[in-house]
PDB file of C-alpha atoms and ligand atoms in Angstrom:
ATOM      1  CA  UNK A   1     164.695 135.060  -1.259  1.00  0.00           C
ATOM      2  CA  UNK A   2     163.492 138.103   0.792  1.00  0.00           C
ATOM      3  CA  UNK A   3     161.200 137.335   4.239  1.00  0.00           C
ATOM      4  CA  UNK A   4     159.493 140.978   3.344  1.00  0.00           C
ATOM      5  CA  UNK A   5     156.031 141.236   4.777  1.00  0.00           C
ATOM      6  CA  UNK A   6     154.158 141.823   1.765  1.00  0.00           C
ATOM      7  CA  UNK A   7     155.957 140.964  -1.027  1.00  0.00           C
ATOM      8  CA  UNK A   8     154.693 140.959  -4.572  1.00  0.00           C
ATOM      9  CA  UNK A   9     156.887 139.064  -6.316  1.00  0.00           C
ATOM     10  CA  UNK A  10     158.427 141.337  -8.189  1.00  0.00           C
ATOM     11  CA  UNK A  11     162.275 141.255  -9.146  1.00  0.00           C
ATOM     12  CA  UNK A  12     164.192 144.072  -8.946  1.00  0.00           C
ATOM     13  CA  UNK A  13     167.149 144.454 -10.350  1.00  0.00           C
ATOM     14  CA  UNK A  14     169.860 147.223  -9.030  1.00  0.00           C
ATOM     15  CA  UNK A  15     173.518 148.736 -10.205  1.00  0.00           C
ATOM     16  CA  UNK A  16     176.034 151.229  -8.498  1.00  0.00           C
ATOM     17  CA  UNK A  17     176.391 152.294 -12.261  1.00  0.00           C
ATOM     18  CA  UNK A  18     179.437 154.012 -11.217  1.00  0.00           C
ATOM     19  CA  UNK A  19     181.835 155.893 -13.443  1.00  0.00           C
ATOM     20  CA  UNK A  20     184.252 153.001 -13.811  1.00  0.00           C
ATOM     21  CA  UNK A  21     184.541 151.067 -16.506  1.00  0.00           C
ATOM     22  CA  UNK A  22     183.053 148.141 -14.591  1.00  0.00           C
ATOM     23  CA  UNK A  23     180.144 149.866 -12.680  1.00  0.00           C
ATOM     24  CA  UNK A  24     179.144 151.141 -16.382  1.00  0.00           C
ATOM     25  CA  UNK A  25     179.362 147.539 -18.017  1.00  0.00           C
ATOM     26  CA  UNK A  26     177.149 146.556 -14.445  1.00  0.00           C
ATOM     27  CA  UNK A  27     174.011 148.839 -15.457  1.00  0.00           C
ATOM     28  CA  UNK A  28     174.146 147.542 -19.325  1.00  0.00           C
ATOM     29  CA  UNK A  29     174.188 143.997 -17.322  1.00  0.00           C
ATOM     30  CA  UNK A  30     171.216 145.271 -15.574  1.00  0.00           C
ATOM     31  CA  UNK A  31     169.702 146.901 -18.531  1.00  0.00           C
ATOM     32  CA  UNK A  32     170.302 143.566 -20.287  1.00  0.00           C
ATOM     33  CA  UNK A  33     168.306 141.832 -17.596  1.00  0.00           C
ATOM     34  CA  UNK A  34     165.347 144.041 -17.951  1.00  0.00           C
ATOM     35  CA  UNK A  35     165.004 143.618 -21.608  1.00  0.00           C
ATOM     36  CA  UNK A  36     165.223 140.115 -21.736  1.00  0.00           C
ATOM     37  CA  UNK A  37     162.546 140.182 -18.574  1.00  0.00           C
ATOM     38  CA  UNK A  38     164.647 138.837 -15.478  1.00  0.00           C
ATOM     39  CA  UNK A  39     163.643 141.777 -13.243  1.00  0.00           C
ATOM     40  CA  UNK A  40     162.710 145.344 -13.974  1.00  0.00           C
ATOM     41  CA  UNK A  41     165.725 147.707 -13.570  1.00  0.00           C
ATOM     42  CA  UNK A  42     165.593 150.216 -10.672  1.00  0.00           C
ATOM     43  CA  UNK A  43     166.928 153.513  -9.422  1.00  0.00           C
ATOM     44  CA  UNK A  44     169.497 152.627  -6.870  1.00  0.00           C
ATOM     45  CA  UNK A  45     169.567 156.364  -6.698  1.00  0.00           C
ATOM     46  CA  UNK A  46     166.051 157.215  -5.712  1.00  0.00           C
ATOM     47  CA  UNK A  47     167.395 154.159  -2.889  1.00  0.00           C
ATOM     48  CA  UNK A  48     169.608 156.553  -1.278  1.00  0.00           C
ATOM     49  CA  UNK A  49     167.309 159.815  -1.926  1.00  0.00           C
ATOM     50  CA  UNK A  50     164.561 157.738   0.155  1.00  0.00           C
ATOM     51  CA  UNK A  51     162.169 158.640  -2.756  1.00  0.00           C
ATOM     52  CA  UNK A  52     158.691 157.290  -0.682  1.00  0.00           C
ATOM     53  CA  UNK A  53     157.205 155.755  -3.915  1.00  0.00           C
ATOM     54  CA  UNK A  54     160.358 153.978  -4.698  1.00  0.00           C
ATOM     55  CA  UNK A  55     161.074 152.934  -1.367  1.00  0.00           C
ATOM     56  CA  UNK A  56     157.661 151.085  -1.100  1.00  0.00           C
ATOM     57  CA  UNK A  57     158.335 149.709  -4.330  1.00  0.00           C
ATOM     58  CA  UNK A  58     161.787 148.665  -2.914  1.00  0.00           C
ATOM     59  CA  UNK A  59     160.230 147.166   0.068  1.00  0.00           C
ATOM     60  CA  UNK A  60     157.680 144.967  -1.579  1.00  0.00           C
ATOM     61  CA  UNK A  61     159.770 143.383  -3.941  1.00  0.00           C
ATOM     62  CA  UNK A  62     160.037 139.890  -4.154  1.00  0.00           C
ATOM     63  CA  UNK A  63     163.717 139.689  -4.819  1.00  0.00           C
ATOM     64  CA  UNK A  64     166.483 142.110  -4.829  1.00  0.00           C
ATOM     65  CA  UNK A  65     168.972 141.934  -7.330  1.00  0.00           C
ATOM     66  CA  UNK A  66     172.223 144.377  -6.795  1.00  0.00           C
ATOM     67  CA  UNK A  67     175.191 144.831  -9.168  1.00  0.00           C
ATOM     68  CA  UNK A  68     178.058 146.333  -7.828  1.00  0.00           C
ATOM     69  CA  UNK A  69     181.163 147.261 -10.328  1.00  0.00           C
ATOM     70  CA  UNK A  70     183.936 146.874  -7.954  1.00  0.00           C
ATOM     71  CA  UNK A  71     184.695 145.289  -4.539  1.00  0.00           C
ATOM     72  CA  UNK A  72     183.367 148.674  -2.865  1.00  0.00           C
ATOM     73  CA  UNK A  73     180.189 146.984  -3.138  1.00  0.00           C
ATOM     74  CA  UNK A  74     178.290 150.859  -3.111  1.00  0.00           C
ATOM     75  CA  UNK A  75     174.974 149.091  -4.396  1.00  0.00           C
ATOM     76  CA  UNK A  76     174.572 146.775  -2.084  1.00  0.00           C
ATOM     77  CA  UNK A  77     175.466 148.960   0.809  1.00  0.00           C
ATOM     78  CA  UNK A  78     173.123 151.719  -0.148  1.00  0.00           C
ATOM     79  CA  UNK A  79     169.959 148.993  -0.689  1.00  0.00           C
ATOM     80  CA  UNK A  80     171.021 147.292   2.904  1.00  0.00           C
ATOM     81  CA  UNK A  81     171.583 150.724   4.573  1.00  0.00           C
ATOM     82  CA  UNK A  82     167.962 151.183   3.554  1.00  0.00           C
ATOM     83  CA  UNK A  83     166.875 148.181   5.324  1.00  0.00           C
ATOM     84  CA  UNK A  84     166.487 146.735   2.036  1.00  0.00           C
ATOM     85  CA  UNK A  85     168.240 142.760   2.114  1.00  0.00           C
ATOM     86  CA  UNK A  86     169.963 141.838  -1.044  1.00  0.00           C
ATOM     87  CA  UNK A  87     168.939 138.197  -2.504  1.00  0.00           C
ATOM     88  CA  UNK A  88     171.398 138.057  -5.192  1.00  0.00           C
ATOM     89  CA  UNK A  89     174.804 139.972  -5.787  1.00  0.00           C
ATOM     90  CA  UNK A  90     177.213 139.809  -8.075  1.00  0.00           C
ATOM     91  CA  UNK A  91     180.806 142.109  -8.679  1.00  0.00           C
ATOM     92  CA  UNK A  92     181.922 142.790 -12.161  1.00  0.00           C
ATOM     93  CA  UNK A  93     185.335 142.681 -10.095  1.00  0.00           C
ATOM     94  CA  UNK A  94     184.591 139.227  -8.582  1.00  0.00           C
ATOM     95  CA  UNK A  95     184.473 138.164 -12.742  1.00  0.00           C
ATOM     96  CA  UNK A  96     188.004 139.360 -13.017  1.00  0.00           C
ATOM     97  CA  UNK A  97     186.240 142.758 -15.027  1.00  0.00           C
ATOM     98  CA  UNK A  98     188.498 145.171 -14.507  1.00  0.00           C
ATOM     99  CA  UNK A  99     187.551 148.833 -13.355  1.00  0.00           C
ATOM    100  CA  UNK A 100     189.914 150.423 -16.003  1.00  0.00           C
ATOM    101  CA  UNK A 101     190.808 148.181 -18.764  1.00  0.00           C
ATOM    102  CA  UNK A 102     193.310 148.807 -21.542  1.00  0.00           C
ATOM    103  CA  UNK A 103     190.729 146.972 -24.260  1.00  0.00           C
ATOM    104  CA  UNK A 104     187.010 147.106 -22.947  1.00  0.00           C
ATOM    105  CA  UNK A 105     184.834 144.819 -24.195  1.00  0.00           C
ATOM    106  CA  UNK A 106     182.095 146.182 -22.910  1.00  0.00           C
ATOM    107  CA  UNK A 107     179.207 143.761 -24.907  1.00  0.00           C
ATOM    108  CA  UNK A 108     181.192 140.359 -23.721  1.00  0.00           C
ATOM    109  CA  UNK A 109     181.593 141.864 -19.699  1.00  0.00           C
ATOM    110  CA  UNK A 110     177.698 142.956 -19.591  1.00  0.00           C
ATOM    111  CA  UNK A 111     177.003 139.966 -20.961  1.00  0.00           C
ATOM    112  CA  UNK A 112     179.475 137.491 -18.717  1.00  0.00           C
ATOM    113  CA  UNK A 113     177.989 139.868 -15.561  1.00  0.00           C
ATOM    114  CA  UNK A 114     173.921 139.198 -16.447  1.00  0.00           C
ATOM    115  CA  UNK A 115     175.013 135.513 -17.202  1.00  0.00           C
ATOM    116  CA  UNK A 116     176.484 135.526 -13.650  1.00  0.00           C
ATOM    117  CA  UNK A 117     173.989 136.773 -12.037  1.00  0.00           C
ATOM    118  CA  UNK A 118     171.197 134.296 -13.902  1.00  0.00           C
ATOM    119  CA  UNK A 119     173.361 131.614 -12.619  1.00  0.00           C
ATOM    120  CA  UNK A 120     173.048 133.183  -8.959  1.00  0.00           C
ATOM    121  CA  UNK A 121     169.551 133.293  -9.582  1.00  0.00           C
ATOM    122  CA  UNK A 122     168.932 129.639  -9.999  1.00  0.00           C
ATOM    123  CA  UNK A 123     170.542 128.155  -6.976  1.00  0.00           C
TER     124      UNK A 123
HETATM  125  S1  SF4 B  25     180.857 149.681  -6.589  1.00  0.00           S
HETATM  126 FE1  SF4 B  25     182.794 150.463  -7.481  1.00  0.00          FE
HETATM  127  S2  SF4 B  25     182.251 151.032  -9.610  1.00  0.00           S
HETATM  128 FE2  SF4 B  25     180.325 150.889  -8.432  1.00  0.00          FE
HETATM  129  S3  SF4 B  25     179.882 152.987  -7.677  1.00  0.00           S
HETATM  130 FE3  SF4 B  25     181.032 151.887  -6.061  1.00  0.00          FE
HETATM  131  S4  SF4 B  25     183.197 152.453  -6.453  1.00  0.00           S
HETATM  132 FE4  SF4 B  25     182.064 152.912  -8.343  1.00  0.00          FE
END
């Protein structure tokens, strides 16, 4: 978990939600996360505007979730470039997901990636 200063205990949950095939099935992971109330999904874009509001909101989080679709890892990068540790991450890639699949399966992957990173979340 985070050593923030003033944390309040709030999970956040990140994605690059990048074009690809993969970064797109890593946002519905993160969207599936939200509804089903393992973290409240965030703008990993306000991250690298430096939004204030979000950026406080960033900083006091409990736990930092990122979801990156590929080995680029842009998610993570962006939240640590911030000064903003990452507690939990997980790759679509890492899963074998491709970026550019003949057949998506785009419920199954989301799924398999959320299920991945509840898993990551509970050692
Ligand atoms: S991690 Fe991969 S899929 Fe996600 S934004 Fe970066 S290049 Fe695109």
């Amino acid at each position: 978990m985070s050593n923030s200063v003033q944390t309040n205990g709030e999970t956040l949950v990140f994605t690059c939600a990048g074009a690809a095939y993969s970064g797109q099935a890593s946002n519905q992971a993160g969207v599936q996360l939200h509804r089903e109330k393992f973290g409240n999904l965030f703008c990993i874009a306000a991250i690298a505007a430096d939004r204030p509001e979000k950026m406080e909101r960033a900083r006091n989080a409990g736990t930092r979730i990122a979801i990156d679709g590929c080995e680029d890892h842009c998610c993570k990068i962006v939240l640590e470039k911030a000064g903003l540790p990452v507690d939990v991450h997980v790759a679509a890639t890492d899963l074998g997901i491709e970026k550019k699949p003949e057949t998506p399966r785009m419920a199954e992957d989301s799924a398999r990636i959320a299920d991945e990173v509840k898993r990551s979340l509970t050692v």
